[in-house]
Amino acid sequence: MTQRVLKVGLIGLGRSGRDIHGNLLVQLPELYTIAAAADRIPERRERAEREYSCRTYAAWQEMIEREQLDLVVNASFSHEHVPITLALLERGYSVLCEKPLARSVSEIDQLIEAADRSNGQLAVFQQARYQPSFRRLQEVIASGVLGRIVQVDLTISGFARRWDWQTQQSYHGGSLMNTGPHPLDQALQLFGDDRLPDVYCRMERALTLGDAEDYVKLILSGPGAPLIDIEISSCSAYARQPYRVQGTQGGLQGDGSRLEWKYFRPEEAPRQQAVHEPLAQADGTPTYCSESLAWHEESWEAPTPPSETPFHVMTEQLYTKLYDTLTTGVEPDITLQQVRRQLQVMEACRRQNPHLYNE
């Protein structure tokens, strides 16, 4: 039986709409076809007609009035995500919205209510859940070899100035909204249950030429959960590993392409017990705690062919899972309630930084 190919409409043909969504969708012809695209810039429309052989429109409203679409990808400006997505859901369209899906809890509650009333589905483009290295990290943690996890560091850093629209508060820009949804989604998966963690956040404008933050230090904690340290920085001149895990039996570090971890097995460790008297060597001279642990070391390399980056793999997996949701009703991995919890954390971050955000 031949599977149905879904007709897609793209709203926005910029770095996300074209470079991510459009360029990936044309590589999945057995699942999707780009039937139409909308963008206010004529040159982008002309390029889309050449590259995708699709119809194009200057306004998304005209596109959805004239086209029969199975899915609309909302890759508009961030501050347009909510009003456009609401309008699409009210018309019964299924929508894949770029992150940030919304800016506030009240906005996502509107979207959840609209999705419940709609005949369409609402999904959010947070593909970092499918990053191969993150999934392997989860497997290592779940195996128990690192013991109880004490701290996890998630870092996205570099040294660069930025001055485009995504640096402007009026466009819902800033590192917390632009980049933050990805590590925050991973962090909340590692945190565990559906509790809202305790939040500490410090944000600054460092190198950005806009009025939104480009430095975020976000710490999540809670009883029975590891402390999770998220850092998004534009002023880090020395690179740090994106992933670092500290556990009671070992640790892990790595990036999107490679992970390494080492651990000891408690049954192989020397037997020790706490003492209250000063430690001494055999000749009576003072000494310090010292023992030799048998370390076990392992590593993992991303199993992607040279032509496929980890970013390509996780984006393809999101679209493949979305196809199953749209055609067979399979539950999505990334739920709206999970995104709502992200926004609860983000609201707490802004409240703690009144020098940037008066809310």
mmCIF file of C-alpha atoms in Angstrom:
data_model
loop_
_atom_site.group_PDB
_atom_site.id
_atom_site.type_symbol
_atom_site.label_atom_id
_atom_site.label_comp_id
_atom_site.label_asym_id
_atom_site.label_seq_id
_atom_site.Cartn_x
_atom_site.Cartn_y
_atom_site.Cartn_z
ATOM 1 C CA MET A 1 0.000 0.000 0.000
ATOM 2 C CA THR A 2 1.395 3.371 -1.061
ATOM 3 C CA GLN A 3 1.550 5.850 1.783
ATOM 4 C CA ARG A 4 0.019 9.259 1.443
ATOM 5 C CA VAL A 5 2.308 12.226 0.711
ATOM 6 C CA LEU A 6 1.364 15.284 2.770
ATOM 7 C CA LYS A 7 1.102 18.707 1.164
ATOM 8 C CA VAL A 8 3.026 21.359 3.075
ATOM 9 C CA GLY A 9 2.819 25.133 3.071
ATOM 10 C CA LEU A 10 5.734 27.200 4.367
ATOM 11 C CA ILE A 11 5.218 30.553 6.065
ATOM 12 C CA GLY A 12 8.538 32.375 5.949
ATOM 13 C CA LEU A 13 11.493 31.527 3.714
ATOM 14 C CA GLY A 14 14.384 32.790 5.819
ATOM 15 C CA ARG A 15 17.148 30.941 7.655
ATOM 16 C CA SER A 16 14.588 28.665 9.270
ATOM 17 C CA GLY A 17 11.844 28.347 6.658
ATOM 18 C CA ARG A 18 14.203 27.725 3.756
ATOM 19 C CA ASP A 19 17.532 26.609 5.187
ATOM 20 C CA ILE A 20 16.065 24.175 7.729
ATOM 21 C CA HIS A 21 12.512 23.190 6.845
ATOM 22 C CA GLY A 22 12.497 23.588 3.077
ATOM 23 C CA ASN A 23 15.865 21.956 2.537
ATOM 24 C CA LEU A 24 14.907 18.999 4.749
ATOM 25 C CA LEU A 25 11.413 18.462 3.366
ATOM 26 C CA VAL A 26 12.689 18.047 -0.207
ATOM 27 C CA GLN A 27 14.764 15.125 1.083
ATOM 28 C CA LEU A 28 11.631 13.320 2.307
ATOM 29 C CA PRO A 29 9.598 13.066 -0.918
ATOM 30 C CA GLU A 30 7.943 9.838 0.225
ATOM 31 C CA LEU A 31 6.377 11.720 3.153
ATOM 32 C CA TYR A 32 6.028 15.383 2.197
ATOM 33 C CA THR A 33 5.829 17.717 -0.766
ATOM 34 C CA ILE A 34 6.136 21.498 -0.584
ATOM 35 C CA ALA A 35 2.983 22.658 -2.313
ATOM 36 C CA ALA A 36 3.160 26.366 -1.481
ATOM 37 C CA ALA A 37 5.179 29.005 0.341
ATOM 38 C CA ALA A 38 4.569 32.539 1.553
ATOM 39 C CA ASP A 39 7.066 35.334 2.125
ATOM 40 C CA ARG A 40 6.886 39.109 1.829
ATOM 41 C CA ILE A 41 10.252 39.308 -0.009
ATOM 42 C CA PRO A 42 9.920 38.752 -3.807
ATOM 43 C CA GLU A 43 13.430 37.317 -4.249
ATOM 44 C CA ARG A 44 12.700 34.606 -1.680
ATOM 45 C CA ARG A 45 9.488 33.657 -3.446
ATOM 46 C CA GLU A 46 11.271 33.424 -6.796
ATOM 47 C CA ARG A 47 13.941 31.182 -5.276
ATOM 48 C CA ALA A 48 11.320 28.924 -3.723
ATOM 49 C CA GLU A 49 9.558 28.522 -7.061
ATOM 50 C CA ARG A 50 12.851 27.400 -8.627
ATOM 51 C CA GLU A 51 13.995 25.164 -5.783
ATOM 52 C CA TYR A 52 10.691 23.568 -4.752
ATOM 53 C CA SER A 53 8.555 23.928 -7.902
ATOM 54 C CA CYS A 54 5.804 25.269 -5.673
ATOM 55 C CA ARG A 55 3.319 28.124 -5.812
ATOM 56 C CA THR A 56 4.216 31.210 -3.803
ATOM 57 C CA TYR A 57 2.333 34.075 -2.181
ATOM 58 C CA ALA A 58 3.251 37.416 -0.672
ATOM 59 C CA ALA A 59 0.845 36.854 2.245
ATOM 60 C CA TRP A 60 0.221 33.671 4.210
ATOM 61 C CA GLN A 61 -3.501 34.493 4.409
ATOM 62 C CA GLU A 62 -3.766 34.232 0.627
ATOM 63 C CA MET A 63 -1.855 30.963 0.618
ATOM 64 C CA ILE A 64 -4.188 29.199 3.025
ATOM 65 C CA GLU A 65 -7.271 30.534 1.242
ATOM 66 C CA ARG A 66 -6.162 29.136 -2.110
ATOM 67 C CA GLU A 67 -4.330 25.949 -1.144
ATOM 68 C CA GLN A 68 -5.417 22.571 0.201
ATOM 69 C CA LEU A 69 -2.678 21.803 2.719
ATOM 70 C CA ASP A 70 -2.116 18.973 5.181
ATOM 71 C CA LEU A 71 0.485 20.854 7.224
ATOM 72 C CA VAL A 72 1.560 24.461 7.585
ATOM 73 C CA VAL A 73 5.064 25.225 8.870
ATOM 74 C CA ASN A 74 5.040 28.526 10.753
ATOM 75 C CA ALA A 75 8.554 29.941 10.364
ATOM 76 C CA SER A 76 7.517 33.567 10.683
ATOM 77 C CA PHE A 77 9.042 36.154 13.033
ATOM 78 C CA SER A 78 8.966 34.937 16.643
ATOM 79 C CA HIS A 79 6.458 37.573 17.761
ATOM 80 C CA GLU A 80 4.097 36.402 14.997
ATOM 81 C CA HIS A 81 4.091 32.749 16.048
ATOM 82 C CA VAL A 82 1.085 32.943 18.362
ATOM 83 C CA PRO A 83 -1.340 35.038 16.249
ATOM 84 C CA ILE A 84 -0.585 33.140 13.047
ATOM 85 C CA THR A 85 -0.781 29.731 14.713
ATOM 86 C CA LEU A 86 -4.076 30.638 16.398
ATOM 87 C CA ALA A 87 -5.526 31.694 13.046
ATOM 88 C CA LEU A 88 -4.394 28.467 11.395
ATOM 89 C CA LEU A 89 -5.801 26.265 14.158
ATOM 90 C CA GLU A 90 -9.127 28.093 14.002
ATOM 91 C CA ARG A 91 -9.276 27.186 10.304
ATOM 92 C CA GLY A 92 -8.573 23.518 11.091
ATOM 93 C CA TYR A 93 -4.995 23.346 9.837
ATOM 94 C CA SER A 94 -2.281 21.214 11.360
ATOM 95 C CA VAL A 95 0.678 23.413 12.297
ATOM 96 C CA LEU A 96 4.355 22.866 12.995
ATOM 97 C CA CYS A 97 5.505 26.066 14.665
ATOM 98 C CA GLU A 98 9.106 27.128 15.021
ATOM 99 C CA LYS A 99 10.427 27.821 18.500
ATOM 100 C CA PRO A 100 9.718 29.781 20.540
ATOM 101 C CA LEU A 101 6.152 28.557 20.278
ATOM 102 C CA ALA A 102 5.014 31.372 22.573
ATOM 103 C CA ARG A 103 6.464 33.892 24.988
ATOM 104 C CA SER A 104 4.272 33.308 28.031
ATOM 105 C CA VAL A 105 2.201 30.681 29.798
ATOM 106 C CA SER A 106 -0.985 32.601 29.038
ATOM 107 C CA GLU A 107 -0.157 32.532 25.319
ATOM 108 C CA ILE A 108 0.487 28.803 25.207
ATOM 109 C CA ASP A 109 -2.720 28.217 27.164
ATOM 110 C CA GLN A 110 -4.534 30.007 24.334
ATOM 111 C CA LEU A 111 -2.804 27.733 21.825
ATOM 112 C CA ILE A 112 -3.622 24.583 23.797
ATOM 113 C CA GLU A 113 -7.292 25.583 23.975
ATOM 114 C CA ALA A 114 -7.339 26.366 20.246
ATOM 115 C CA ALA A 115 -5.674 23.032 19.435
ATOM 116 C CA ASP A 116 -8.271 21.188 21.525
ATOM 117 C CA ARG A 117 -11.053 22.847 19.524
ATOM 118 C CA SER A 118 -9.359 22.418 16.158
ATOM 119 C CA ASN A 119 -9.473 19.529 13.726
ATOM 120 C CA GLY A 120 -5.750 20.040 13.224
ATOM 121 C CA GLN A 121 -2.669 19.116 15.236
ATOM 122 C CA LEU A 122 -0.198 21.548 16.817
ATOM 123 C CA ALA A 123 3.468 20.586 17.056
ATOM 124 C CA VAL A 124 6.534 22.612 18.009
ATOM 125 C CA PHE A 125 9.891 22.422 16.258
ATOM 126 C CA GLN A 126 12.184 21.422 19.120
ATOM 127 C CA GLN A 127 14.249 18.740 17.463
ATOM 128 C CA ALA A 128 17.038 18.675 20.087
ATOM 129 C CA ARG A 129 15.075 15.905 21.828
ATOM 130 C CA TYR A 130 16.229 13.678 18.938
ATOM 131 C CA GLN A 131 19.907 14.661 19.004
ATOM 132 C CA PRO A 132 21.819 11.357 18.799
ATOM 133 C CA SER A 133 24.385 12.388 21.422
ATOM 134 C CA PHE A 134 21.662 13.460 23.856
ATOM 135 C CA ARG A 135 19.870 10.144 23.453
ATOM 136 C CA ARG A 136 23.125 8.287 24.088
ATOM 137 C CA LEU A 137 23.749 10.472 27.148
ATOM 138 C CA GLN A 138 20.309 9.504 28.458
ATOM 139 C CA GLU A 139 21.118 5.842 27.922
ATOM 140 C CA VAL A 140 24.411 6.104 29.823
ATOM 141 C CA ILE A 141 22.687 7.833 32.741
ATOM 142 C CA ALA A 142 19.859 5.270 32.746
ATOM 143 C CA SER A 143 22.362 2.402 32.789
ATOM 144 C CA GLY A 144 23.428 3.464 36.272
ATOM 145 C CA VAL A 145 27.170 3.191 35.630
ATOM 146 C CA LEU A 146 27.695 6.836 36.667
ATOM 147 C CA GLY A 147 25.844 6.286 39.934
ATOM 148 C CA ARG A 148 23.521 8.966 41.284
ATOM 149 C CA ILE A 149 23.672 12.017 39.020
ATOM 150 C CA VAL A 150 24.694 15.089 41.002
ATOM 151 C CA GLN A 151 25.014 17.728 38.264
ATOM 152 C CA VAL A 152 24.512 18.101 34.514
ATOM 153 C CA ASP A 153 25.970 21.011 32.530
ATOM 154 C CA LEU A 154 24.422 21.977 29.193
ATOM 155 C CA THR A 155 26.474 24.646 27.438
ATOM 156 C CA ILE A 156 26.007 26.556 24.183
ATOM 157 C CA SER A 157 28.723 29.181 24.050
ATOM 158 C CA GLY A 158 31.049 31.120 21.809
ATOM 159 C CA PHE A 159 32.315 34.624 21.238
ATOM 160 C CA ALA A 160 30.411 36.677 18.695
ATOM 161 C CA ARG A 161 28.351 39.815 18.296
ATOM 162 C CA ARG A 162 24.862 39.692 16.823
ATOM 163 C CA TRP A 163 22.588 42.472 15.551
ATOM 164 C CA ASP A 164 19.662 40.930 13.620
ATOM 165 C CA TRP A 165 15.956 40.980 14.552
ATOM 166 C CA GLN A 166 16.407 38.047 16.925
ATOM 167 C CA THR A 167 18.305 40.361 19.282
ATOM 168 C CA GLN A 168 15.262 42.623 19.753
ATOM 169 C CA GLN A 169 12.747 42.287 22.593
ATOM 170 C CA SER A 170 9.968 43.625 20.361
ATOM 171 C CA TYR A 171 10.464 40.552 18.135
ATOM 172 C CA HIS A 172 10.607 38.208 21.171
ATOM 173 C CA GLY A 173 14.327 37.847 20.622
ATOM 174 C CA GLY A 174 17.197 37.116 22.971
ATOM 175 C CA SER A 175 19.178 33.986 23.782
ATOM 176 C CA LEU A 176 16.611 32.630 26.243
ATOM 177 C CA MET A 177 13.858 32.528 23.602
ATOM 178 C CA ASN A 178 16.017 31.873 20.526
ATOM 179 C CA THR A 179 18.393 29.206 21.807
ATOM 180 C CA GLY A 180 17.025 28.365 25.231
ATOM 181 C CA PRO A 181 14.137 26.072 24.210
ATOM 182 C CA HIS A 182 16.575 23.387 23.042
ATOM 183 C CA PRO A 183 18.783 22.958 26.146
ATOM 184 C CA LEU A 184 15.802 23.663 28.400
ATOM 185 C CA ASP A 185 13.833 20.831 26.801
ATOM 186 C CA GLN A 186 16.783 18.497 27.332
ATOM 187 C CA ALA A 187 17.250 19.761 30.896
ATOM 188 C CA LEU A 188 13.651 19.115 31.886
ATOM 189 C CA GLN A 189 13.883 15.611 30.454
ATOM 190 C CA LEU A 190 16.901 14.971 32.660
ATOM 191 C CA PHE A 191 15.275 16.644 35.664
ATOM 192 C CA GLY A 192 12.727 13.881 35.721
ATOM 193 C CA ASP A 193 9.076 14.143 36.614
ATOM 194 C CA ASP A 194 6.561 16.899 35.820
ATOM 195 C CA ARG A 195 7.456 19.059 38.821
ATOM 196 C CA LEU A 196 8.435 22.663 38.214
ATOM 197 C CA PRO A 197 12.065 22.947 39.325
ATOM 198 C CA ASP A 198 13.473 25.682 41.509
ATOM 199 C CA VAL A 199 14.883 28.340 39.181
ATOM 200 C CA TYR A 200 17.856 30.670 39.465
ATOM 201 C CA CYS A 201 18.678 32.806 36.449
ATOM 202 C CA ARG A 202 21.078 35.632 35.635
ATOM 203 C CA MET A 203 20.882 37.265 32.206
ATOM 204 C CA GLU A 204 22.984 40.021 30.679
ATOM 205 C CA ARG A 205 23.553 41.977 27.498
ATOM 206 C CA ALA A 206 27.205 41.352 26.716
ATOM 207 C CA LEU A 207 28.081 41.752 23.031
ATOM 208 C CA THR A 208 24.666 42.019 21.395
ATOM 209 C CA LEU A 209 23.741 45.189 19.560
ATOM 210 C CA GLY A 210 20.081 44.567 20.373
ATOM 211 C CA ASP A 211 18.190 45.168 23.618
ATOM 212 C CA ALA A 212 17.646 41.501 24.582
ATOM 213 C CA GLU A 213 20.055 39.252 26.472
ATOM 214 C CA ASP A 214 22.906 37.293 24.906
ATOM 215 C CA TYR A 215 24.165 35.720 28.136
ATOM 216 C CA VAL A 216 22.049 33.306 30.189
ATOM 217 C CA LYS A 217 23.054 31.362 33.284
ATOM 218 C CA LEU A 218 20.135 29.176 34.334
ATOM 219 C CA ILE A 219 20.255 26.698 37.219
ATOM 220 C CA LEU A 220 17.458 24.205 37.858
ATOM 221 C CA SER A 221 17.265 22.197 41.057
ATOM 222 C CA GLY A 222 14.844 20.250 43.213
ATOM 223 C CA PRO A 223 14.671 17.468 45.799
ATOM 224 C CA GLY A 224 15.765 14.133 44.399
ATOM 225 C CA ALA A 225 16.847 15.633 41.070
ATOM 226 C CA PRO A 226 20.285 16.549 39.750
ATOM 227 C CA LEU A 227 21.293 20.181 39.654
ATOM 228 C CA ILE A 228 21.215 21.273 36.016
ATOM 229 C CA ASP A 229 23.398 24.173 34.887
ATOM 230 C CA ILE A 230 22.451 25.731 31.534
ATOM 231 C CA GLU A 231 24.786 28.315 30.052
ATOM 232 C CA ILE A 232 24.153 30.196 26.815
ATOM 233 C CA SER A 233 26.867 32.752 26.225
ATOM 234 C CA SER A 234 28.094 34.995 23.430
ATOM 235 C CA CYS A 235 31.133 36.121 25.447
ATOM 236 C CA SER A 236 32.896 32.814 26.051
ATOM 237 C CA ALA A 237 36.291 33.104 24.357
ATOM 238 C CA TYR A 238 37.297 29.580 25.392
ATOM 239 C CA ALA A 239 35.121 26.697 24.295
ATOM 240 C CA ARG A 240 33.478 24.367 26.803
ATOM 241 C CA GLN A 241 32.087 20.919 26.131
ATOM 242 C CA PRO A 242 28.325 21.161 25.494
ATOM 243 C CA TYR A 243 27.660 18.179 27.783
ATOM 244 C CA ARG A 244 29.159 17.398 31.184
ATOM 245 C CA VAL A 245 27.702 14.981 33.730
ATOM 246 C CA GLN A 246 28.921 14.461 37.284
ATOM 247 C CA GLY A 247 27.897 11.318 39.158
ATOM 248 C CA THR A 248 28.797 9.462 42.326
ATOM 249 C CA GLN A 249 30.570 6.702 40.360
ATOM 250 C CA GLY A 250 31.967 8.645 37.406
ATOM 251 C CA GLY A 251 31.320 11.290 34.783
ATOM 252 C CA LEU A 252 30.680 12.061 31.126
ATOM 253 C CA GLN A 253 31.587 14.823 28.711
ATOM 254 C CA GLY A 254 31.210 15.485 25.011
ATOM 255 C CA ASP A 255 29.413 17.220 22.184
ATOM 256 C CA GLY A 256 27.085 16.416 19.302
ATOM 257 C CA SER A 257 29.607 14.135 17.622
ATOM 258 C CA ARG A 258 31.391 12.345 20.450
ATOM 259 C CA LEU A 259 30.860 11.403 24.088
ATOM 260 C CA GLU A 260 33.277 9.852 26.557
ATOM 261 C CA TRP A 261 32.620 8.612 30.057
ATOM 262 C CA LYS A 262 34.469 6.819 32.813
ATOM 263 C CA TYR A 263 33.292 5.145 35.984
ATOM 264 C CA PHE A 264 34.310 2.777 38.740
ATOM 265 C CA ARG A 265 32.351 -0.211 39.990
ATOM 266 C CA PRO A 266 31.697 -0.035 43.752
ATOM 267 C CA GLU A 267 32.263 -3.756 44.173
ATOM 268 C CA GLU A 268 35.777 -3.332 42.779
ATOM 269 C CA ALA A 269 36.692 -0.350 45.000
ATOM 270 C CA PRO A 270 38.778 -0.706 48.177
ATOM 271 C CA ARG A 271 36.645 -1.000 51.304
ATOM 272 C CA GLN A 272 36.796 2.237 53.322
ATOM 273 C CA GLN A 273 35.018 3.647 56.328
ATOM 274 C CA ALA A 274 34.833 7.083 57.889
ATOM 275 C CA VAL A 275 37.337 7.725 60.700
ATOM 276 C CA HIS A 276 37.620 10.513 63.263
ATOM 277 C CA GLU A 277 41.311 10.235 64.109
ATOM 278 C CA PRO A 278 44.056 11.937 62.033
ATOM 279 C CA LEU A 279 45.304 9.782 59.158
ATOM 280 C CA ALA A 280 48.919 8.670 59.277
ATOM 281 C CA GLN A 281 51.338 6.628 57.226
ATOM 282 C CA ALA A 282 53.013 3.497 58.634
ATOM 283 C CA ASP A 283 55.840 5.592 60.074
ATOM 284 C CA GLY A 284 53.394 7.917 61.804
ATOM 285 C CA THR A 285 53.777 10.931 59.460
ATOM 286 C CA PRO A 286 50.543 12.710 58.456
ATOM 287 C CA THR A 287 48.867 11.682 55.220
ATOM 288 C CA TYR A 288 45.821 12.427 53.102
ATOM 289 C CA CYS A 289 43.039 10.141 51.878
ATOM 290 C CA SER A 290 44.366 8.224 48.914
ATOM 291 C CA GLU A 291 43.200 5.153 47.058
ATOM 292 C CA SER A 292 43.490 3.621 43.615
ATOM 293 C CA LEU A 293 40.215 3.110 41.736
ATOM 294 C CA ALA A 294 39.898 0.839 38.720
ATOM 295 C CA TRP A 295 38.437 3.135 36.074
ATOM 296 C CA HIS A 296 36.394 1.817 33.148
ATOM 297 C CA GLU A 297 36.378 4.118 30.123
ATOM 298 C CA GLU A 298 33.997 4.103 27.162
ATOM 299 C CA SER A 299 33.183 6.398 24.254
ATOM 300 C CA TRP A 300 30.610 6.902 21.517
ATOM 301 C CA GLU A 301 30.803 8.434 18.042
ATOM 302 C CA ALA A 302 27.766 9.759 16.185
ATOM 303 C CA PRO A 303 26.925 7.056 13.601
ATOM 304 C CA THR A 304 26.020 9.473 10.811
ATOM 305 C CA PRO A 305 27.355 9.343 7.253
ATOM 306 C CA PRO A 306 29.548 12.299 6.246
ATOM 307 C CA SER A 307 26.695 13.922 4.328
ATOM 308 C CA GLU A 308 24.364 13.935 7.335
ATOM 309 C CA THR A 309 25.116 16.095 10.338
ATOM 310 C CA PRO A 310 23.564 15.399 13.758
ATOM 311 C CA PHE A 311 21.336 18.426 13.081
ATOM 312 C CA HIS A 312 20.047 16.782 9.893
ATOM 313 C CA VAL A 313 19.409 13.489 11.689
ATOM 314 C CA MET A 314 17.381 14.992 14.531
ATOM 315 C CA THR A 315 15.379 17.224 12.174
ATOM 316 C CA GLU A 316 14.543 14.251 9.956
ATOM 317 C CA GLN A 317 13.444 12.219 12.968
ATOM 318 C CA LEU A 318 11.139 15.013 14.131
ATOM 319 C CA TYR A 319 9.486 15.195 10.725
ATOM 320 C CA THR A 320 9.203 11.419 10.477
ATOM 321 C CA LYS A 321 7.509 11.222 13.883
ATOM 322 C CA LEU A 322 5.254 14.153 12.956
ATOM 323 C CA TYR A 323 4.171 12.276 9.821
ATOM 324 C CA ASP A 324 3.089 9.334 11.978
ATOM 325 C CA THR A 325 1.180 11.687 14.293
ATOM 326 C CA LEU A 326 -0.627 13.345 11.379
ATOM 327 C CA THR A 327 -1.481 10.143 9.518
ATOM 328 C CA THR A 328 -2.018 7.523 12.234
ATOM 329 C CA GLY A 329 -2.622 9.527 15.411
ATOM 330 C CA VAL A 330 0.573 8.415 17.177
ATOM 331 C CA GLU A 331 1.124 10.539 20.278
ATOM 332 C CA PRO A 332 3.867 13.158 19.811
ATOM 333 C CA ASP A 333 7.069 12.880 21.827
ATOM 334 C CA ILE A 334 7.155 16.609 22.558
ATOM 335 C CA THR A 335 3.832 17.621 24.092
ATOM 336 C CA LEU A 336 2.322 21.053 24.533
ATOM 337 C CA GLN A 337 2.294 20.549 28.292
ATOM 338 C CA GLN A 338 6.061 19.986 28.204
ATOM 339 C CA VAL A 339 6.510 23.219 26.277
ATOM 340 C CA ARG A 340 4.239 24.924 28.801
ATOM 341 C CA ARG A 341 6.629 23.889 31.584
ATOM 342 C CA GLN A 342 9.506 25.414 29.614
ATOM 343 C CA LEU A 343 7.606 28.701 29.475
ATOM 344 C CA GLN A 344 6.975 28.586 33.223
ATOM 345 C CA VAL A 345 10.749 28.434 33.694
ATOM 346 C CA MET A 346 11.311 31.245 31.176
ATOM 347 C CA GLU A 347 8.804 33.482 32.923
ATOM 348 C CA ALA A 348 10.678 32.928 36.189
ATOM 349 C CA CYS A 349 13.919 33.879 34.426
ATOM 350 C CA ARG A 350 12.518 37.177 33.225
ATOM 351 C CA ARG A 351 11.058 37.998 36.645
ATOM 352 C CA GLN A 352 14.502 37.502 38.185
ATOM 353 C CA ASN A 353 16.080 39.939 35.716
ATOM 354 C CA PRO A 354 14.103 43.186 36.006
ATOM 355 C CA HIS A 355 17.110 45.151 34.697
ATOM 356 C CA LEU A 356 16.272 43.583 31.315
ATOM 357 C CA TYR A 357 12.580 42.740 31.599
ATOM 358 C CA ASN A 358 9.929 44.602 33.561
ATOM 359 C CA GLU A 359 7.112 42.080 33.885
#
